[in-house]
Short mmCIF file of C-alpha atoms in Angstrom, two decimals:
data_model
loop_
_atom_site.label_atom_id
_atom_site.label_comp_id
_atom_site.label_asym_id
_atom_site.label_seq_id
_atom_site.Cartn_x
_atom_site.Cartn_y
_atom_site.Cartn_z
CA MET A 409 0.79 -38.32 40.56
CA SER A 410 -2.89 -39.21 40.99
CA GLU A 411 -5.68 -37.03 39.68
CA GLN A 412 -6.75 -36.31 43.24
CA ALA A 413 -3.30 -35.00 44.15
CA ARG A 414 -3.34 -32.62 41.19
CA ASP A 415 -6.32 -30.66 42.49
CA PRO A 416 -7.24 -31.46 46.11
CA GLY A 417 -10.00 -28.85 46.09
CA PHE A 418 -11.70 -30.48 43.13
CA ALA A 419 -11.19 -33.93 44.65
CA ALA A 420 -12.86 -32.84 47.87
CA THR A 421 -15.82 -31.33 46.01
CA LEU A 422 -16.18 -34.44 43.89
CA ALA A 423 -16.07 -36.69 46.97
CA GLU A 424 -18.61 -34.55 48.83
CA THR A 425 -21.07 -34.72 45.94
CA ALA A 426 -20.50 -38.46 45.56
CA ALA A 427 -21.34 -39.00 49.23
CA ALA A 428 -24.45 -36.81 49.02
CA VAL A 429 -25.74 -38.58 45.90
CA GLU A 430 -24.93 -41.99 47.37
CA ALA A 431 -27.18 -41.12 50.33
CA VAL A 432 -30.00 -40.12 47.96
CA LEU A 433 -29.60 -43.32 45.96
CA ASP A 434 -29.66 -45.40 49.12
CA ALA A 435 -32.87 -43.70 50.20
CA GLU A 436 -34.61 -43.90 46.81
CA LEU A 437 -33.67 -47.42 45.73
CA PRO A 438 -36.20 -49.99 46.99
CA ARG A 439 -35.17 -52.17 49.92
CA PRO A 440 -35.20 -55.93 49.31
CA ASN A 441 -38.62 -57.13 50.40
CA GLY A 442 -41.31 -59.51 49.23
CA SER A 443 -41.29 -62.20 46.58
CA HIS A 444 -39.35 -59.98 44.15
CA ALA A 445 -36.66 -58.99 46.67
CA ARG A 446 -33.97 -60.42 44.40
CA LEU A 447 -34.74 -57.70 41.85
CA PHE A 448 -34.16 -54.96 44.41
CA GLU A 449 -30.98 -56.66 45.64
CA ALA A 450 -29.62 -56.62 42.09
CA MET A 451 -30.58 -52.97 41.60
CA ARG A 452 -28.84 -51.89 44.78
CA TYR A 453 -25.83 -54.10 44.05
CA SER A 454 -25.39 -52.46 40.65
CA VAL A 455 -25.69 -48.83 41.72
CA LEU A 456 -24.56 -48.44 45.34
CA GLY A 457 -21.03 -48.49 46.71
CA GLY A 458 -19.03 -47.70 43.60
CA GLY A 459 -18.18 -45.03 41.07
CA LYS A 460 -17.17 -41.39 41.37
CA ARG A 461 -20.69 -40.11 40.53
CA LEU A 462 -19.25 -37.93 37.79
CA ARG A 463 -22.56 -37.37 36.05
CA ALA A 464 -24.22 -36.37 39.30
CA PHE A 465 -21.31 -33.98 39.92
CA LEU A 466 -22.01 -32.35 36.56
CA VAL A 467 -25.72 -32.04 37.37
CA ARG A 468 -24.97 -30.39 40.70
CA SER A 469 -22.24 -28.13 39.34
CA GLY A 470 -24.45 -26.94 36.49
CA ALA A 471 -27.30 -26.36 38.92
CA ARG A 472 -25.11 -24.28 41.21
CA LEU A 473 -23.91 -22.24 38.26
CA ALA A 474 -27.50 -21.67 37.14
CA GLY A 475 -28.81 -20.92 40.63
CA ALA A 476 -31.05 -23.99 40.98
CA ASP A 477 -32.12 -25.65 44.23
CA ASP A 478 -29.60 -28.17 45.55
CA THR A 479 -32.20 -30.69 46.70
CA GLY A 480 -33.65 -30.97 43.21
CA ALA A 481 -30.17 -31.19 41.70
CA LEU A 482 -29.21 -34.12 43.93
CA LEU A 483 -32.41 -35.97 43.05
CA VAL A 484 -31.80 -35.42 39.33
CA GLY A 485 -28.17 -36.44 39.82
CA ALA A 486 -29.36 -39.68 41.42
CA ALA A 487 -31.76 -40.27 38.52
CA VAL A 488 -28.96 -39.82 35.99
CA GLU A 489 -26.76 -42.22 37.97
CA MET A 490 -29.58 -44.79 37.82
CA ILE A 491 -29.68 -44.45 34.02
CA HIS A 492 -25.91 -44.81 33.87
CA GLY A 493 -26.07 -47.81 36.19
CA TYR A 494 -28.71 -49.52 34.07
CA SER A 495 -26.60 -48.99 30.95
CA LEU A 496 -23.59 -50.66 32.60
CA VAL A 497 -25.68 -53.64 33.73
CA HIS A 498 -26.92 -54.20 30.18
CA ASP A 499 -23.57 -53.41 28.52
CA ASP A 500 -21.89 -56.14 30.59
CA LEU A 501 -24.31 -58.85 29.45
CA PRO A 502 -22.96 -61.67 27.26
CA ALA A 503 -25.11 -60.43 24.36
CA MET A 504 -23.41 -57.02 24.56
CA ASP A 505 -19.84 -56.49 25.80
CA ASP A 506 -19.70 -59.78 27.76
CA ASP A 507 -17.75 -58.42 30.72
CA ASP A 508 -17.60 -60.23 34.05
CA LEU A 509 -16.05 -57.38 36.05
CA ARG A 510 -17.46 -53.96 36.90
CA ARG A 511 -16.15 -51.50 39.49
CA GLY A 512 -13.85 -54.15 40.90
CA LYS A 513 -16.56 -56.72 41.57
CA PRO A 514 -18.50 -59.31 39.56
CA SER A 515 -20.91 -57.81 37.05
CA CYS A 516 -24.60 -57.99 37.89
CA HIS A 517 -25.31 -60.97 35.63
CA VAL A 518 -22.43 -62.87 37.24
CA ALA A 519 -23.41 -62.02 40.81
CA PHE A 520 -27.06 -62.87 40.11
CA ASP A 521 -28.03 -64.21 36.66
CA GLU A 522 -28.71 -62.85 33.20
CA ALA A 523 -32.48 -62.63 33.55
CA THR A 524 -32.22 -60.80 36.87
CA ALA A 525 -29.64 -58.42 35.39
CA ILE A 526 -31.96 -57.56 32.49
CA LEU A 527 -34.85 -56.89 34.86
CA ALA A 528 -32.65 -54.89 37.24
CA GLY A 529 -31.54 -52.67 34.37
CA ASP A 530 -35.13 -52.21 33.22
CA ALA A 531 -36.21 -51.28 36.76
CA LEU A 532 -33.35 -48.82 37.23
CA LEU A 533 -34.18 -47.02 33.99
CA THR A 534 -37.86 -46.66 34.82
CA LEU A 535 -37.17 -45.66 38.43
CA ALA A 536 -34.94 -42.85 37.12
CA PHE A 537 -37.89 -41.31 35.28
CA GLU A 538 -40.17 -41.81 38.27
CA LEU A 539 -37.68 -39.90 40.41
CA ALA A 540 -37.21 -37.09 37.85
CA ALA A 541 -40.98 -36.59 37.77
CA ASP A 542 -41.23 -36.36 41.58
CA HIS A 543 -42.55 -33.07 42.98
CA ARG A 544 -39.46 -32.77 45.19
CA VAL A 545 -37.34 -32.12 42.09
CA HIS A 546 -39.18 -28.89 41.24
CA PRO A 547 -42.60 -27.48 42.17
CA GLU A 548 -43.49 -26.70 38.53
CA PRO A 549 -44.80 -29.69 36.54
CA SER A 550 -43.61 -28.08 33.29
CA VAL A 551 -40.01 -28.08 34.53
CA ARG A 552 -40.22 -31.71 35.56
CA CYS A 553 -41.76 -32.61 32.19
CA GLU A 554 -38.89 -30.90 30.35
CA LEU A 555 -36.36 -32.79 32.47
CA VAL A 556 -38.06 -36.10 31.68
CA ARG A 557 -38.14 -35.21 27.97
CA ALA A 558 -34.45 -34.27 27.93
CA MET A 559 -33.49 -37.41 29.85
CA ALA A 560 -35.46 -39.61 27.44
CA ALA A 561 -33.81 -37.99 24.42
CA ALA A 562 -30.34 -38.52 25.91
CA ALA A 563 -30.97 -42.13 26.91
CA GLY A 564 -32.98 -43.34 23.90
CA GLY A 565 -32.56 -44.35 20.29
CA ASN A 566 -30.97 -41.09 19.18
CA GLY A 567 -28.76 -41.01 22.28
CA MET A 568 -27.15 -43.65 24.47
CA VAL A 569 -29.07 -46.69 23.20
CA GLY A 570 -28.57 -45.72 19.57
CA GLY A 571 -24.85 -45.31 20.21
CA GLN A 572 -24.71 -48.81 21.68
CA MET A 573 -26.38 -50.16 18.55
CA ILE A 574 -23.77 -48.49 16.35
CA ASP A 575 -21.09 -49.92 18.64
CA LEU A 576 -22.39 -53.45 18.08
CA VAL A 577 -22.77 -53.01 14.32
CA ALA A 578 -19.29 -51.49 13.99
CA GLU A 579 -17.45 -54.42 15.61
CA HIS A 580 -14.80 -55.72 13.18
CA ALA A 581 -16.15 -53.35 10.51
CA GLY A 582 -13.15 -51.01 10.46
CA ALA A 583 -15.01 -47.92 11.65
CA ASP A 584 -13.34 -44.64 10.71
CA TYR A 585 -12.97 -41.54 12.87
CA GLU A 586 -16.27 -39.98 11.78
CA LEU A 587 -18.29 -43.08 12.67
CA THR A 588 -16.47 -43.44 15.98
CA LEU A 589 -17.20 -39.77 16.72
CA ARG A 590 -20.89 -40.26 16.01
CA LEU A 591 -21.00 -43.45 18.06
CA GLU A 592 -19.42 -41.93 21.14
CA ARG A 593 -21.30 -38.63 20.89
CA MET A 594 -24.45 -40.71 21.23
CA LYS A 595 -23.35 -43.53 23.54
CA THR A 596 -21.32 -41.50 26.05
CA GLY A 597 -21.70 -37.83 25.19
CA ALA A 598 -25.49 -37.57 25.22
CA LEU A 599 -25.94 -38.50 28.90
CA ILE A 600 -22.99 -36.35 29.98
CA ALA A 601 -24.40 -33.39 28.01
CA LEU A 602 -27.78 -33.95 29.66
CA SER A 603 -26.09 -33.99 33.05
CA CYS A 604 -24.49 -30.63 32.35
CA GLU A 605 -27.66 -28.91 31.09
CA ALA A 606 -30.06 -30.35 33.68
CA GLY A 607 -29.23 -27.63 36.20
CA ALA A 608 -30.14 -24.95 33.67
CA VAL A 609 -33.50 -26.66 33.14
CA LEU A 610 -34.09 -26.72 36.90
CA ALA A 611 -33.26 -23.01 37.13
CA GLY A 612 -35.44 -22.06 34.15
CA ARG A 613 -32.49 -20.50 32.35
CA ASP A 614 -32.76 -19.33 28.76
CA GLY A 615 -31.65 -21.24 25.68
CA GLY A 616 -28.20 -19.65 25.44
CA PHE A 617 -27.28 -20.50 29.01
CA ARG A 618 -28.53 -24.04 28.62
CA ASP A 619 -26.86 -24.49 25.24
CA SER A 620 -23.45 -23.46 26.59
CA LEU A 621 -23.64 -26.17 29.26
CA ARG A 622 -24.91 -28.80 26.83
CA GLN A 623 -22.12 -28.12 24.33
CA PHE A 624 -19.58 -28.16 27.15
CA GLY A 625 -20.97 -31.57 28.08
CA TYR A 626 -20.64 -32.97 24.58
CA ASP A 627 -17.01 -31.82 24.39
CA VAL A 628 -15.95 -33.23 27.76
CA GLY A 629 -18.03 -36.34 27.12
CA LEU A 630 -16.02 -37.09 23.99
CA ALA A 631 -12.78 -36.32 25.80
CA PHE A 632 -13.87 -38.68 28.59
CA GLN A 633 -14.48 -41.49 26.10
CA ILE A 634 -11.16 -40.88 24.35
CA ILE A 635 -9.30 -41.25 27.64
CA ASP A 636 -11.43 -44.32 28.39
CA ASP A 637 -10.23 -45.82 25.12
CA VAL A 638 -6.63 -44.98 26.05
CA LEU A 639 -7.00 -46.56 29.49
CA ASP A 640 -8.40 -49.72 27.92
CA VAL A 641 -5.00 -50.08 26.25
CA VAL A 642 -2.56 -48.74 28.85
CA GLY A 643 -4.61 -48.65 32.06
CA ASP A 644 -4.30 -50.78 35.18
CA GLU A 645 -7.13 -53.29 35.62
CA ALA A 646 -7.06 -53.05 39.42
CA ALA A 647 -7.37 -49.25 39.31
CA LEU A 648 -10.05 -49.31 36.63
CA GLY A 649 -12.08 -52.04 38.28
CA LYS A 650 -12.90 -53.60 34.90
CA THR A 651 -11.26 -55.78 32.28
CA VAL A 652 -8.76 -54.01 30.02
CA GLY A 653 -7.79 -54.81 26.44
CA LYS A 654 -11.25 -56.04 25.48
CA ASP A 655 -12.02 -53.29 22.95
CA ALA A 656 -9.17 -54.23 20.64
CA ALA A 657 -9.84 -57.94 21.04
CA ALA A 658 -13.48 -57.41 20.12
CA GLY A 659 -12.59 -55.22 17.14
CA LYS A 660 -14.57 -52.30 18.55
CA ALA A 661 -14.60 -48.82 17.08
CA THR A 662 -12.39 -46.67 19.34
CA PHE A 663 -10.49 -43.42 19.11
CA ILE A 664 -7.27 -45.36 19.71
CA ALA A 665 -7.96 -47.43 16.59
CA SER A 666 -8.65 -44.26 14.59
CA LEU A 667 -5.98 -41.91 15.95
CA GLY A 668 -3.38 -43.94 17.85
CA GLU A 669 -2.54 -43.19 21.49
CA ASP A 670 -0.68 -39.90 20.92
CA GLY A 671 -3.28 -38.63 18.48
CA ALA A 672 -6.09 -39.62 20.85
CA ARG A 673 -4.51 -37.73 23.75
CA ARG A 674 -4.05 -34.63 21.57
CA GLU A 675 -7.69 -34.83 20.50
CA ALA A 676 -8.83 -35.10 24.12
CA ARG A 677 -6.73 -32.04 25.05
CA ALA A 678 -8.23 -30.03 22.21
CA LEU A 679 -11.76 -31.01 23.22
CA VAL A 680 -11.22 -30.02 26.86
CA ASP A 681 -9.82 -26.65 25.75
CA GLN A 682 -12.83 -26.13 23.49
CA ALA A 683 -15.16 -27.11 26.32
CA ALA A 684 -13.53 -24.61 28.68
CA ALA A 685 -13.90 -21.84 26.11
CA ARG A 686 -17.65 -22.47 26.01
CA LEU A 687 -17.76 -21.49 29.70
CA ASP A 688 -16.04 -18.11 29.26
CA VAL A 689 -19.42 -16.38 29.37
CA HIS A 690 -19.91 -17.67 32.93
CA GLY A 691 -16.60 -16.38 34.28
CA GLU A 692 -14.98 -17.75 37.43
CA ARG A 693 -18.23 -19.28 38.68
CA ALA A 694 -17.74 -22.09 36.16
CA GLY A 695 -14.49 -23.13 37.85
CA PRO A 696 -15.73 -26.56 39.04
CA LEU A 697 -16.78 -27.47 35.50
CA ARG A 698 -13.42 -26.37 34.08
CA ALA A 699 -11.70 -28.44 36.76
CA PHE A 700 -13.78 -31.41 35.67
CA GLY A 701 -12.36 -31.11 32.16
CA GLU A 702 -8.80 -31.21 33.48
CA PHE A 703 -9.72 -34.17 35.66
CA VAL A 704 -10.90 -36.06 32.59
CA LEU A 705 -7.46 -35.73 31.02
CA THR A 706 -5.54 -36.94 34.09
CA ARG A 707 -7.80 -39.66 35.43
CA ARG A 708 -6.45 -43.17 35.94
CA SER A 709 -9.75 -44.92 36.58
#
């Protein structure tokens, strides 16, 4: 049974948000034009027409829970998807994970070239911050500044980029569970946690409200990465749209290597349960976020 068949209501909500964010991305990404048109072609190639927009879904769901404006949430969701897209472009480079397949099509550096892929990733990252700072996101400059600060913290050296550095250093080093946990909390969890708390920032909610969403994000982010590690071993390459089996071949630090498949699945279940408990204070209105946690456990791609 597919994850969509398990919860058709969640699947419909996820698809609707994906379509809405795709439209925003299409509108905000530069159109190929001028002597540097190839850069814009690579940016659009890398971000449009693929992915479930899970991080944007979390931004929008958190914003709805917090009572934030939907227009601002979609713009922030698009910005987060640009950051995620840039990270995939750079991760696939030969100097990083050296992967030729992404979302079922050639990676950016294969479709274009390595130099263009590097520049496209750089441009996507900076465009994300330009979009987050746009007045359409929120009328108050202080709110936009806090969003930019939180995004930078999640994406930078103590977040996603730092996690990627640990990932590279840990190859063939026999990383234990604690190091793997730290790595993935930074590399994957930080941006997912930011996605969850962004709506609270937009709504001007207090620290407790925001903290509950951020901690939920860290828990489901780790669960997401655990299942990703499992799928790299037992998943279907056609469904995943990327090469499988590369983590083990590269000697990467993974939860499968630390816990085994059964142990990894149990850990993911425990994390999703813990994440759901963090939302108890929000009652039934947090249903879409709880459904996201269950989706993480059952996804096939």
